[in-house]
mmCIF file of C-alpha atoms in Angstrom:
data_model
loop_
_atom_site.group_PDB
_atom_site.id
_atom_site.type_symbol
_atom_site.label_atom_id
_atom_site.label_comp_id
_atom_site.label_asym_id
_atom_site.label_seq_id
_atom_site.Cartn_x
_atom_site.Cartn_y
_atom_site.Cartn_z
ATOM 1 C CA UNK A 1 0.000 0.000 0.000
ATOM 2 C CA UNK A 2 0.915 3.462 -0.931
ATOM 3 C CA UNK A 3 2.434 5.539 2.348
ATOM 4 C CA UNK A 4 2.414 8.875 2.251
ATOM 5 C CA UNK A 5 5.529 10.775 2.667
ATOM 6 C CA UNK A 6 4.219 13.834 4.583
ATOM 7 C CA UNK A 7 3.702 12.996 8.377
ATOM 8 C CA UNK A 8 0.327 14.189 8.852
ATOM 9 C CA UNK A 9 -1.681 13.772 12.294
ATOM 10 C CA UNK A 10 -4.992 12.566 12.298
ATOM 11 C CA UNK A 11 -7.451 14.318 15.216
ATOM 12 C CA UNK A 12 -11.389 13.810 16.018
ATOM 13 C CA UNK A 13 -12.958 15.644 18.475
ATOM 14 C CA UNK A 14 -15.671 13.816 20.141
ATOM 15 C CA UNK A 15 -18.085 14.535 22.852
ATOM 16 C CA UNK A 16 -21.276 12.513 23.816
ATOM 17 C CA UNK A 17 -21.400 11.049 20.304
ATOM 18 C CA UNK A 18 -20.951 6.937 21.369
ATOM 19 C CA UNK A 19 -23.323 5.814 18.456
ATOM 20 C CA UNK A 20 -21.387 8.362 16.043
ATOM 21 C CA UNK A 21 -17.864 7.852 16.996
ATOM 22 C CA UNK A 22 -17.758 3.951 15.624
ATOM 23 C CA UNK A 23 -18.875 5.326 12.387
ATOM 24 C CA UNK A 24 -16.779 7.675 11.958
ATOM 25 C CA UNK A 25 -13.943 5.593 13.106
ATOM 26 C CA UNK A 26 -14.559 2.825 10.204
ATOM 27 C CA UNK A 27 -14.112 5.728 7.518
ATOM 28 C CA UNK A 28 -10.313 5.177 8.263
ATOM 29 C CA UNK A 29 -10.298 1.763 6.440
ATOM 30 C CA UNK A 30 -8.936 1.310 2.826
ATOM 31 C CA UNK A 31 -7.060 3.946 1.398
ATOM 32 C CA UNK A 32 -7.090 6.799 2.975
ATOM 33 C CA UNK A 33 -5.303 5.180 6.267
ATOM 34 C CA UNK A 34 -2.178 5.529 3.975
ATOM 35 C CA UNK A 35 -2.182 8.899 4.342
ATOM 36 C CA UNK A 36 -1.968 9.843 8.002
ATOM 37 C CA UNK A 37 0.893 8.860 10.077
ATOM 38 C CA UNK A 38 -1.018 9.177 13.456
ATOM 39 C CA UNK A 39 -4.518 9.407 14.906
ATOM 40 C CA UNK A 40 -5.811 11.320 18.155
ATOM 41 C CA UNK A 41 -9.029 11.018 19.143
ATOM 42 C CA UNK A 42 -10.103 13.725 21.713
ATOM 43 C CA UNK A 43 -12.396 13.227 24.591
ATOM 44 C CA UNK A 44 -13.479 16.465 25.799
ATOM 45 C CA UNK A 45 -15.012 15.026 29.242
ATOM 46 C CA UNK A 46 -18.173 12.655 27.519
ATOM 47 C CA UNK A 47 -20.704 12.028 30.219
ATOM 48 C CA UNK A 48 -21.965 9.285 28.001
ATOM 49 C CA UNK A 49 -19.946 5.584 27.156
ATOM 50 C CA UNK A 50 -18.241 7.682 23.473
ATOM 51 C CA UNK A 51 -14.782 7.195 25.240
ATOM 52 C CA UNK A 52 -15.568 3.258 26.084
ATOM 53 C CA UNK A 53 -16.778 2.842 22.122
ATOM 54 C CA UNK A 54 -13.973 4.217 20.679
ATOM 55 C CA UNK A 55 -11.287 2.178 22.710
ATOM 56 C CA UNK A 56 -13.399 -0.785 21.810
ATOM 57 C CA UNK A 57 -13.855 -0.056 18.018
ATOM 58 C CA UNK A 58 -10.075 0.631 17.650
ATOM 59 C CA UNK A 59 -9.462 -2.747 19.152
ATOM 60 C CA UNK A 60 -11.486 -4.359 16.851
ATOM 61 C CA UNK A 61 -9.842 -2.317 13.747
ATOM 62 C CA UNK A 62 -6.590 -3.201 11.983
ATOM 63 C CA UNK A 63 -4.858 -0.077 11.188
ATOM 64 C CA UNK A 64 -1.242 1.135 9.771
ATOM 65 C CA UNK A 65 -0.691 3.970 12.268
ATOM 66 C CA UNK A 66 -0.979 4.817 15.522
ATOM 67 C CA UNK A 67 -4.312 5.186 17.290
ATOM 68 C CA UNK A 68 -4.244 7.237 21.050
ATOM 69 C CA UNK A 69 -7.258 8.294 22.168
ATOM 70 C CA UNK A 70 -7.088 11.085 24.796
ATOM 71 C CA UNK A 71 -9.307 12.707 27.807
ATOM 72 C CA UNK A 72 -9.285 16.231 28.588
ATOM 73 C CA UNK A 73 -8.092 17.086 31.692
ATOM 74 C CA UNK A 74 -11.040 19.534 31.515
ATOM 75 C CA UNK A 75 -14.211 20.125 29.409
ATOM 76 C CA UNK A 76 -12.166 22.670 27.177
ATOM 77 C CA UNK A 77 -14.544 23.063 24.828
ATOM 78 C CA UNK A 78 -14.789 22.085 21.105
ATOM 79 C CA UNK A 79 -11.768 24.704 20.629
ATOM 80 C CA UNK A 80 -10.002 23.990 23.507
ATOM 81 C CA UNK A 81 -9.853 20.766 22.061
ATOM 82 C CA UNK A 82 -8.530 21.877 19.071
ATOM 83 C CA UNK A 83 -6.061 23.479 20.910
ATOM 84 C CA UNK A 84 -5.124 20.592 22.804
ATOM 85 C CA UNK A 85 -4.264 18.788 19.481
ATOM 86 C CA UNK A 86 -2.442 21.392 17.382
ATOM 87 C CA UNK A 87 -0.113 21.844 20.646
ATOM 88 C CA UNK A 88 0.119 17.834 20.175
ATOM 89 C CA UNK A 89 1.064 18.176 16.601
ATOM 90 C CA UNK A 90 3.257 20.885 16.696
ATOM 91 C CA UNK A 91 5.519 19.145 19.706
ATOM 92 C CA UNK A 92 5.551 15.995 17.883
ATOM 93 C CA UNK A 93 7.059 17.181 14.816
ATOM 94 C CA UNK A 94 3.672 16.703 12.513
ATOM 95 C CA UNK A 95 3.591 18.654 9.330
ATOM 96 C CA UNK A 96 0.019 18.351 8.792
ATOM 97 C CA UNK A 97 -3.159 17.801 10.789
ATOM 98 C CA UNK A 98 -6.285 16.723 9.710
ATOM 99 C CA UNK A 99 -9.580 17.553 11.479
ATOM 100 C CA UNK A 100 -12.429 15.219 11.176
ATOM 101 C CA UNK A 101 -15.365 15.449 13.530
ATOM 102 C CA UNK A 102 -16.181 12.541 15.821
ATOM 103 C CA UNK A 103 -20.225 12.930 15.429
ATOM 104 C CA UNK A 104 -20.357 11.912 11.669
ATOM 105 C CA UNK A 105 -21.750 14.504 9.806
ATOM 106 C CA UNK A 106 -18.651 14.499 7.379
ATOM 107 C CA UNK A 107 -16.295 12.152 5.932
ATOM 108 C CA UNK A 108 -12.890 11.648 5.513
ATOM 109 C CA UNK A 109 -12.979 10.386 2.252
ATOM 110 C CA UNK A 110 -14.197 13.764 0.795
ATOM 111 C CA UNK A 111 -10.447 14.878 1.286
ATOM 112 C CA UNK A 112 -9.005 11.952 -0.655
ATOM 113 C CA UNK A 113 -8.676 13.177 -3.776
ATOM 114 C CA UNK A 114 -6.740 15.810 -2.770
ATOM 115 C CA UNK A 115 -4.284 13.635 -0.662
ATOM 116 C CA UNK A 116 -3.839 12.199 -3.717
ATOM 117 C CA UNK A 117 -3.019 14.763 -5.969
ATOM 118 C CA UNK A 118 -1.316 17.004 -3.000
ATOM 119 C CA UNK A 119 -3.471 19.938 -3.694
ATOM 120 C CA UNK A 120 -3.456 20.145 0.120
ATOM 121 C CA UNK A 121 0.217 20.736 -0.193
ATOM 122 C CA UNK A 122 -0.351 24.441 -1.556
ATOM 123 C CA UNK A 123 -2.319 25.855 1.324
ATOM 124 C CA UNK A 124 -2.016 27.065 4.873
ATOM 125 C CA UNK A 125 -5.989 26.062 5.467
ATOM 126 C CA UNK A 126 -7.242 23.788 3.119
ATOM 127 C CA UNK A 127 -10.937 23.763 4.593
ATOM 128 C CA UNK A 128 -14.288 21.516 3.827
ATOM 129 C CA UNK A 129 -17.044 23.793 2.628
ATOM 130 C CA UNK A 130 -20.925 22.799 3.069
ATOM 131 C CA UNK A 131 -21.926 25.746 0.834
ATOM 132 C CA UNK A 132 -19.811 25.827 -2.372
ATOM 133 C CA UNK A 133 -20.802 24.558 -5.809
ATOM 134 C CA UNK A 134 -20.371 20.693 -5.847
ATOM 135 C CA UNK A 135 -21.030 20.131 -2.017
ATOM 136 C CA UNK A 136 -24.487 17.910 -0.869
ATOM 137 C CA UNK A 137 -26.189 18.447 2.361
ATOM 138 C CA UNK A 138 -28.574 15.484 3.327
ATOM 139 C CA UNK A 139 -30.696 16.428 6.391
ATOM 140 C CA UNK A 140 -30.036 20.122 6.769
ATOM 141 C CA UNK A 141 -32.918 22.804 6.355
ATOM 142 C CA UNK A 142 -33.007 25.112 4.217
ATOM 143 C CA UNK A 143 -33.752 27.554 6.802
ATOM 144 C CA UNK A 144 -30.472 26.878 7.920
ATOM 145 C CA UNK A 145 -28.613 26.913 4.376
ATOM 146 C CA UNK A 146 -29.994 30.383 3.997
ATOM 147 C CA UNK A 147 -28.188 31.404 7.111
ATOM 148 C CA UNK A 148 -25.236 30.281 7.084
ATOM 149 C CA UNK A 149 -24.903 31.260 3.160
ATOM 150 C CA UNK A 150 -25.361 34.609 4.560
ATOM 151 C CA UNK A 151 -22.973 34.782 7.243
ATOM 152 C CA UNK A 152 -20.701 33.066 4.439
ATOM 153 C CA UNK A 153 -21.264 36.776 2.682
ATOM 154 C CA UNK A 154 -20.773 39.169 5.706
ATOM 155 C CA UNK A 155 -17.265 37.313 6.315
ATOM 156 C CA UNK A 156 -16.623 37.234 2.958
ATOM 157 C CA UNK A 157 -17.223 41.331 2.789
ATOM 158 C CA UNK A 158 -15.087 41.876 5.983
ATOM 159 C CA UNK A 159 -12.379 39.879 5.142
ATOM 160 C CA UNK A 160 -12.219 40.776 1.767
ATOM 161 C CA UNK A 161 -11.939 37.215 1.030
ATOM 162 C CA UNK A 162 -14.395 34.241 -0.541
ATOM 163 C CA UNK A 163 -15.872 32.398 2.064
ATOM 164 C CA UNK A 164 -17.876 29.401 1.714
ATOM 165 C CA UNK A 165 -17.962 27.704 5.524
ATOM 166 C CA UNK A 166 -17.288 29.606 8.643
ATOM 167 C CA UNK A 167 -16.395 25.959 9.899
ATOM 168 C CA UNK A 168 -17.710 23.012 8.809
ATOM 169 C CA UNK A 169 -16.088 19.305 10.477
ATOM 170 C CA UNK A 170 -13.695 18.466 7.694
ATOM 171 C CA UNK A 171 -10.396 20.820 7.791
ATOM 172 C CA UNK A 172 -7.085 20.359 7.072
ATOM 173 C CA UNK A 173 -3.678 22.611 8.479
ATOM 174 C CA UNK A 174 -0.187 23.388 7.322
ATOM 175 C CA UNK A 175 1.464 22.745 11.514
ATOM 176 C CA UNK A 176 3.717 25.730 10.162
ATOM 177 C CA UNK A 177 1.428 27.825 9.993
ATOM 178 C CA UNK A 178 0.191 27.537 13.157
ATOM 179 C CA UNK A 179 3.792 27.340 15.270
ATOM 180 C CA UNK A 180 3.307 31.448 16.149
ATOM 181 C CA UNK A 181 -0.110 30.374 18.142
ATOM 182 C CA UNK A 182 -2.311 32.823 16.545
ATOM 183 C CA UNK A 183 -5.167 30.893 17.750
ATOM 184 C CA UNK A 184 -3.884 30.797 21.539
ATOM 185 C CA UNK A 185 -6.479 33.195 22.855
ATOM 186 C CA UNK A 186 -9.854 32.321 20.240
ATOM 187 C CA UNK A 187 -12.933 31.488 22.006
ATOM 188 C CA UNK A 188 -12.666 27.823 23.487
ATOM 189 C CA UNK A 189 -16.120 26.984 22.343
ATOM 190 C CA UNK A 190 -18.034 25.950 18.761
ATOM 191 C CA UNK A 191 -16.970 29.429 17.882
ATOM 192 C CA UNK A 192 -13.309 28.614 17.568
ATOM 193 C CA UNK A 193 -13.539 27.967 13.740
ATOM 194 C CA UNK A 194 -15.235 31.806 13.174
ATOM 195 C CA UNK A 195 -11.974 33.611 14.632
ATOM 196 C CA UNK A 196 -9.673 30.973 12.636
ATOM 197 C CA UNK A 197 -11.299 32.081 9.527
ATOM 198 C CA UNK A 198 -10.819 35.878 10.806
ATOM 199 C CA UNK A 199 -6.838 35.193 12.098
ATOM 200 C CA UNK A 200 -6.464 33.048 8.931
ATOM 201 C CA UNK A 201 -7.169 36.600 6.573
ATOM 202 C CA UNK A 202 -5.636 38.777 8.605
ATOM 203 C CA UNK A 203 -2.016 36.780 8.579
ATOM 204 C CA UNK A 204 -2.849 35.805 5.327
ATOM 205 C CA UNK A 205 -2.387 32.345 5.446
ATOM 206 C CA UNK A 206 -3.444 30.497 2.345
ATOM 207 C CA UNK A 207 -6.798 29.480 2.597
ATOM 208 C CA UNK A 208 -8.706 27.254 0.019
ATOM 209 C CA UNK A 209 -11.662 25.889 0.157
ATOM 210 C CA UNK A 210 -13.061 22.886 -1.237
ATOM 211 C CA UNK A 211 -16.973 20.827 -1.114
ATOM 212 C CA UNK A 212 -18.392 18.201 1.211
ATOM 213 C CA UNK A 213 -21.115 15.797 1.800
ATOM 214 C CA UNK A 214 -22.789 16.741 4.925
ATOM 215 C CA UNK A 215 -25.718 15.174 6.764
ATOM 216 C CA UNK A 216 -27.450 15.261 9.259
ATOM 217 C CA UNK A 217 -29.493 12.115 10.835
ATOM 218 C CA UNK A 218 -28.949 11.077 14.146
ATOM 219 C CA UNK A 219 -26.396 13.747 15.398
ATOM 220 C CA UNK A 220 -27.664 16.495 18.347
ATOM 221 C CA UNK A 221 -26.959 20.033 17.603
ATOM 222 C CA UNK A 222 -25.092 21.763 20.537
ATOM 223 C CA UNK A 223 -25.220 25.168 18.820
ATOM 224 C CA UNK A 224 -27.783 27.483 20.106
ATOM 225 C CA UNK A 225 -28.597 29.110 16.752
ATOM 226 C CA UNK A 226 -30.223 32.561 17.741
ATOM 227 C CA UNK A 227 -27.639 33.522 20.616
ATOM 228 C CA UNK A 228 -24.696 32.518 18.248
ATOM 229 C CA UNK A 229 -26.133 34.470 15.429
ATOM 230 C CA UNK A 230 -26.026 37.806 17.476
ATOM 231 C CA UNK A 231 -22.294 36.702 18.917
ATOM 232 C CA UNK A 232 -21.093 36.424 15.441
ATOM 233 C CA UNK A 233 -21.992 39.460 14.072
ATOM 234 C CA UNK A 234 -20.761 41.115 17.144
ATOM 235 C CA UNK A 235 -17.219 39.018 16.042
ATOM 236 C CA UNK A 236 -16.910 39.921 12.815
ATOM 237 C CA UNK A 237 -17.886 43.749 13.731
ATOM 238 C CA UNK A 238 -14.953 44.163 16.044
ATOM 239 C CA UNK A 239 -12.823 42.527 13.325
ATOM 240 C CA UNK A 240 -13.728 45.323 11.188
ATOM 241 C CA UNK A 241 -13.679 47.839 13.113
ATOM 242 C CA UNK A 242 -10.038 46.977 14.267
ATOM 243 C CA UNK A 243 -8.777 44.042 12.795
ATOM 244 C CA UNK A 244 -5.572 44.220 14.998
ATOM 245 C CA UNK A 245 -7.088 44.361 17.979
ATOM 246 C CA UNK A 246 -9.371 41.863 17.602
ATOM 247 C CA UNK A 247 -6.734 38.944 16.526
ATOM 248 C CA UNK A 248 -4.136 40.200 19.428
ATOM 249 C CA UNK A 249 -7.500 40.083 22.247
ATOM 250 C CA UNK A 250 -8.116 37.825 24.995
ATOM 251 C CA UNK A 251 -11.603 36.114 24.006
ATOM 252 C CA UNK A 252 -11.841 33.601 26.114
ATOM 253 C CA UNK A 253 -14.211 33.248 28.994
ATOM 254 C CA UNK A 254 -12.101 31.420 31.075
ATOM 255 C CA UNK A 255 -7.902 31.524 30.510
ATOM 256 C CA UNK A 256 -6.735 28.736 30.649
ATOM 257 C CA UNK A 257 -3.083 28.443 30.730
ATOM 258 C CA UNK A 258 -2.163 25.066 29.792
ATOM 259 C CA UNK A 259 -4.650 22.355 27.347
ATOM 260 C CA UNK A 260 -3.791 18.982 28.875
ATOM 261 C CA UNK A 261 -4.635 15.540 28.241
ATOM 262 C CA UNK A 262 -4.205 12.045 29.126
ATOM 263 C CA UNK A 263 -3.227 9.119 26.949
ATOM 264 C CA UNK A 264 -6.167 6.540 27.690
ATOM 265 C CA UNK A 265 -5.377 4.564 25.058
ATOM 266 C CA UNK A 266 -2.915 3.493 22.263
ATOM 267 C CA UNK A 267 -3.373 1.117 19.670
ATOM 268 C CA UNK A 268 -0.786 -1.248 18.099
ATOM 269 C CA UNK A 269 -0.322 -1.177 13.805
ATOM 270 C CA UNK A 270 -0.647 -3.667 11.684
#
């Protein structure tokens, strides 16, 4: 089997997604294990058994790399836990790092093709879009769609910049590019993604975008649509306003000065 040459860390987020988790695990079959060198998967403090499924569906799984799954030593957050992994990547030497969310709403193997090619290769943030030309949403309203195209427009406007997901579950970094820490200080919640889109512009980091499948079926929405609809706009106005301020600012409810985890488990290759 073809191995890929760059070393490129795998990392899934999950919380409270045990039925979601196995799924999402089994997308790693076939060939797109080839490409990643490593795989974290993040448990930001579950309350339900997702921690217990994934041990048990790695064990069950055959895989070329490296499997660890992780606990938070606190509920960090959805960026926290991002933060938690591209501290892991960076200290470990990883050139790339792959984000795939742990509650199945996208899939890995929307990225392939572009592993393939190494299109990923010529971009800083080489990021899954839901609302592009060529991407398919299964489940999603169109309520929704309307929205977030919208938002898609403001940030597009303010960062002068074509935007087609303020953060979808699919995303893919250059470790380079995030070595300064940029990101240190974004908002620990869902709402990490929104100020990596606005750091990402105002560094200019190379940015591409490219489309997803994305469904929705049996997942629970943790976003609470109408307060993070004011909070955004609120964002991206103090980005405009002052665009230095806002990326050198402390947004963060709660500082937290180190994001630490425990190995739980580690899997053996094939």
């Amino acid at each position: 089997m073809y191995k890929c040459q760059d070393k490129i860390l795998l990392f899934i987020p999950m919380y409270n997604c045990e039925k979601q988790i196995v799924r999402v695990l089994e997308q790693l079959k076939g060939e797109i294990s080839s490409y990643i060198s490593e795989a974290i998967i993040v448990n930001n403090r579950s309350s339900d058994n997702t921690e217990e499924a994934a041990i048990n569906k790695l064990k069950s799984m055959k895989l070329p790399f490296i499997a660890k799954v992780l606990r938070n030593n606190e509920n960090y957050g959805l960026g926290g836990s991002h933060k938690v992994a591209f501290e892991y990547a960076i200290k470990n030497n990883f050139e790339y790092i792959i984000v795939l969310h742990g509650d199945d709403q996208g899939n890995i193997l929307n990225l392939l093709p572009y592993l393939k090619n190494k299109e990923y290769k010529n971009f800083d943030c080489f990021l899954g879009a839901r609302f592009m030309k060529g991407s398919k949403l299964e489940g999603y309203s169109a309520f929704r769609t309307f929205g977030n195209r919208v938002y898609d427009i403001l940030f597009s406007i303010g960062t002068r910049k074509a935007i087609y997901d303020l953060g979808s579950g699919l995303n893919m970094y250059r470790i380079e590019a995030l070595k300064s820490r940029f990101w240190e200080k974004y908002k620990d919640n869902l709402m990490f993604n929104y100020c990596m889109i606005l750091g990402s512009s105002y560094y200019n980091l190379k940015t591409h975008f490219f489309p997803i499948i994305w469904r929705e079926d049996d997942q629970v929405s943790n976003v609470k649509m109408l307060n993070q609809a004011v909070t955004v706009l609120k964002m991206l106005f103090s980005y405009v306003t002052s665009k230095k301020s806002f990326v050198c600012a402390e947004l963060r409810d709660k500082i937290i000065l180190e994001y630490s985890a425990q190995t739980i488990f580690q899997s053996t290759t094939i």
